[in-house]
Short mmCIF file of C-alpha atoms in Angstrom, two decimals:
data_model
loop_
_atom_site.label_atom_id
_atom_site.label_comp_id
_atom_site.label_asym_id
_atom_site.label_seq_id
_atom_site.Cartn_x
_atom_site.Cartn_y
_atom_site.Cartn_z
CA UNK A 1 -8.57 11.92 40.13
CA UNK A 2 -6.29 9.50 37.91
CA UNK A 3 -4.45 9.81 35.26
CA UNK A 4 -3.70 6.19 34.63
CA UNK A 5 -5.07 4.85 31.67
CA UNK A 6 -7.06 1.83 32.30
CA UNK A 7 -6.93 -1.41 29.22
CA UNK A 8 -8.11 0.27 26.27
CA UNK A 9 -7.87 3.50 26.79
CA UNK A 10 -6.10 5.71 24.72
CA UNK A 11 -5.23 9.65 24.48
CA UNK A 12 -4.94 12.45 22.29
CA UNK A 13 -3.77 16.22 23.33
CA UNK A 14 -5.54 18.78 22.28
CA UNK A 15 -2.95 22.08 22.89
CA UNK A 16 -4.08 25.93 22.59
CA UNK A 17 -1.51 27.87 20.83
CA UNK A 18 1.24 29.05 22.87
CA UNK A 19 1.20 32.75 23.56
CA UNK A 20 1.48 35.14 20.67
CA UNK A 21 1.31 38.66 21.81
CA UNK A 22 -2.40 40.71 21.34
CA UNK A 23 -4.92 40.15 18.40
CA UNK A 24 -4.94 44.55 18.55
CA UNK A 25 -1.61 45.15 18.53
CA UNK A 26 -0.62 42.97 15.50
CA UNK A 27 -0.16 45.10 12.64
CA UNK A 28 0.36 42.36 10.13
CA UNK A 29 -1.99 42.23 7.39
CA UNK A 30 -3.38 39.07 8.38
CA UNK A 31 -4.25 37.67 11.85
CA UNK A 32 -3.89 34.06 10.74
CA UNK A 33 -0.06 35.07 9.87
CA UNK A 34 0.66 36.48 13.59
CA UNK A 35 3.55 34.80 14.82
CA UNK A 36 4.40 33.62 18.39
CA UNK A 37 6.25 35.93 21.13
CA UNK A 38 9.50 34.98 22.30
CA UNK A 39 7.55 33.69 25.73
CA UNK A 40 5.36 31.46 23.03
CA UNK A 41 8.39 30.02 21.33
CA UNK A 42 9.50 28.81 24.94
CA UNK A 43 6.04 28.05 25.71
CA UNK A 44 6.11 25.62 22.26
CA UNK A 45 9.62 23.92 22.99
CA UNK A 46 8.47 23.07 26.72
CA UNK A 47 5.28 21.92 25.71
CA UNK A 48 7.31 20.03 23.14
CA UNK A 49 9.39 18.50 25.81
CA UNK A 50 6.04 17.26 27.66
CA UNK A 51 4.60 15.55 24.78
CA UNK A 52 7.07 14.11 22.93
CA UNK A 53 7.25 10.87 25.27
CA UNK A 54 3.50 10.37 24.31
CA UNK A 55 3.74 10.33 20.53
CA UNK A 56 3.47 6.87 18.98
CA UNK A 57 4.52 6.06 15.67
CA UNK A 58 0.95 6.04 14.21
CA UNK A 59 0.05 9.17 16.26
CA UNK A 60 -0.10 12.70 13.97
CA UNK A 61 0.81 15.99 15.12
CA UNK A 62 -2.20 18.03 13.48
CA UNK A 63 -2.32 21.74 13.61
CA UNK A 64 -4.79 24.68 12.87
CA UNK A 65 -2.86 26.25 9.83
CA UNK A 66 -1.99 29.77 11.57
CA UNK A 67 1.33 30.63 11.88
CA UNK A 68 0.83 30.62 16.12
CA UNK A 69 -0.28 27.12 15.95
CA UNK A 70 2.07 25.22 13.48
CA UNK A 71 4.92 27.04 15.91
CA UNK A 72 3.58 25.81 18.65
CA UNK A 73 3.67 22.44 17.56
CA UNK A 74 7.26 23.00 15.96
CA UNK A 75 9.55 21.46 18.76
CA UNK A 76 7.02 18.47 19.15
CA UNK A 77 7.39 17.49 15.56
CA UNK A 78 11.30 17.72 15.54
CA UNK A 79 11.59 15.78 18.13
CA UNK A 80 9.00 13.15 17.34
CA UNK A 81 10.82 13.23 13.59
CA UNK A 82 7.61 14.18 11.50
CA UNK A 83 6.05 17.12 10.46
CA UNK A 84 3.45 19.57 11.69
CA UNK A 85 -0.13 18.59 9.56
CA UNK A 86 -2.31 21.92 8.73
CA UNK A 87 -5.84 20.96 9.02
CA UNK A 88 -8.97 24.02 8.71
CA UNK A 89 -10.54 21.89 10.85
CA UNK A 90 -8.86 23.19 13.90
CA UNK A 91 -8.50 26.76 12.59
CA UNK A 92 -10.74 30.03 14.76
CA UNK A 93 -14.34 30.19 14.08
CA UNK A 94 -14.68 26.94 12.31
CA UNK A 95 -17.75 24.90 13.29
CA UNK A 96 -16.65 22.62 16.14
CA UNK A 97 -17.99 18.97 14.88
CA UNK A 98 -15.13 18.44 12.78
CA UNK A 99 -13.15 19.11 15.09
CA UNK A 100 -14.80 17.10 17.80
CA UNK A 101 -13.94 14.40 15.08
CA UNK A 102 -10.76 14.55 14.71
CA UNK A 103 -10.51 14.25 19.01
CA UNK A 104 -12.08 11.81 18.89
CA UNK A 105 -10.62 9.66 15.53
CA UNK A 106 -7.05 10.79 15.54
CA UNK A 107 -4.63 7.60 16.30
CA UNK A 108 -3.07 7.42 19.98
CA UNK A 109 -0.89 9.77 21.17
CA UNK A 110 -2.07 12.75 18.76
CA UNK A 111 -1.38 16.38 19.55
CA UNK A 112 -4.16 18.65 18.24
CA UNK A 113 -3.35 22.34 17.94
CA UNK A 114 -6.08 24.50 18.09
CA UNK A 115 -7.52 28.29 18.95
CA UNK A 116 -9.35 30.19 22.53
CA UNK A 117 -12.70 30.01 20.42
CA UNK A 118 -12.52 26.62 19.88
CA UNK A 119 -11.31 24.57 22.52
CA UNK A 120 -14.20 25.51 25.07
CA UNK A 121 -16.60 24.38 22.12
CA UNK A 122 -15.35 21.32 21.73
CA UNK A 123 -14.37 20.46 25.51
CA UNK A 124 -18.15 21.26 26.26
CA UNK A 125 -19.52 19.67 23.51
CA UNK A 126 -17.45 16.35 25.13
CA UNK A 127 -19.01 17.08 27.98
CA UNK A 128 -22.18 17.30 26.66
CA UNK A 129 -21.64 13.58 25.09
CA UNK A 130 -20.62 12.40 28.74
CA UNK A 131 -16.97 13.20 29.38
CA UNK A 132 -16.06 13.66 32.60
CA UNK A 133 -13.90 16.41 33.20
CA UNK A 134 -11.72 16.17 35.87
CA UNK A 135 -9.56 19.16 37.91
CA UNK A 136 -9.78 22.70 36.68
CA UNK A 137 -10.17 23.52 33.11
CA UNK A 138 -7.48 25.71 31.73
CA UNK A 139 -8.55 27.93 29.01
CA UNK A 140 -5.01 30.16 28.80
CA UNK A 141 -2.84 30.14 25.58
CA UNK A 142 -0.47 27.38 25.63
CA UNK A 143 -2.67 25.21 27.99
CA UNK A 144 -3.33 21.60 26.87
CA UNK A 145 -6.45 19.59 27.46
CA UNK A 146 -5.69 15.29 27.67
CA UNK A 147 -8.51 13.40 26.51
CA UNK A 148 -9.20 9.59 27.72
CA UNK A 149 -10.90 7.64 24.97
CA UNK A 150 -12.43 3.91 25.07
CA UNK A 151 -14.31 2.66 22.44
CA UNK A 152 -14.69 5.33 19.87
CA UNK A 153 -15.82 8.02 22.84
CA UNK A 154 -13.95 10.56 25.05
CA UNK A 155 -14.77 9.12 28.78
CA UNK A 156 -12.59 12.02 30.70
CA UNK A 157 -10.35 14.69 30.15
CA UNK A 158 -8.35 16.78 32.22
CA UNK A 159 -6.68 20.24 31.78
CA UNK A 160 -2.97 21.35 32.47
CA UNK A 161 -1.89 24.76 32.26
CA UNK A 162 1.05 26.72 30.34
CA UNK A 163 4.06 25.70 30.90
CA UNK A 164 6.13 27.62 33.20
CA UNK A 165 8.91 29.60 31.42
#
């Protein structure tokens, strides 16, 4: 398994929220508005850390517009020097074809920001469209998903899990 990029190959991250405590136990009054743990903050600046050498200056830093996912996304953006984009299109229980679009279209070096419902869709869906998935698939919070893309289609894509904190 390689992770070299070959001539015209590009990527784009596609990052599940880092961890935010349990759906039950939040006692906000809405879900969307449940922030991340103190674990998910350091979750958020590490995966910050890992990313920010992949951001281009055309690449975006799109997030699902919960409060879990912008955070996550946070550190990324200050140190790439731009701001976190809110987009429904990566937001829980949304249909996953937008999405899949905006994998696949987002400029170079993009870091998505999505939700547990959603990435699985959309990984599979890749799949499904003949992306080879290499390694282990991480599905936990804070996990992040690289996807290889040549000519307008995701070719492979491979999974890391949390960071360690």
């Amino acid at each position: 398994m390689s992770h070299e990029l070959a001539p015209g190959e590009t990527v784009v991250h596609l990052v599940r929220h880092a961890h935010a405590g349990s759906r039950q136990r939040w006692d906000g009054p809405d879900d969307s508005l449940r922030p991340l743990t103190d674990r998910g903050r350091r979750e958020a600046e590490a995966i910050g850390q890992l990313l920010a050498a992949t951001t281009r200056p055309d690449s975006v830093i799109v997030s699902s517009p919960y409060v879990r996912c912008v955070q996550t996304l946070e550190p990324l953006a200050a140190l790439a020097g731009r701001d976190v984009a809110p987009d429904e299109r990566l937001a829980e229980s949304m249909p996953f074809e937008p999405m899949l679009d905006l994998v696949v279209h987002s400029p170079a070096g993009s870091v998505l920001c999505s939700h547990g419902d959603m990435i699985p869709e959309v990984v599979a869906a890749l799949q499904r469209r003949g992306c080879e998935i290499e390694g282990e698939a991480h599905w936990e919070k804070g996990s992040t998903w690289t996807i290889v893309r040549r000519e307008g289609r995701a070719v492979r894509a491979h999974a890391a899990p949390p960071p360690e904190v």
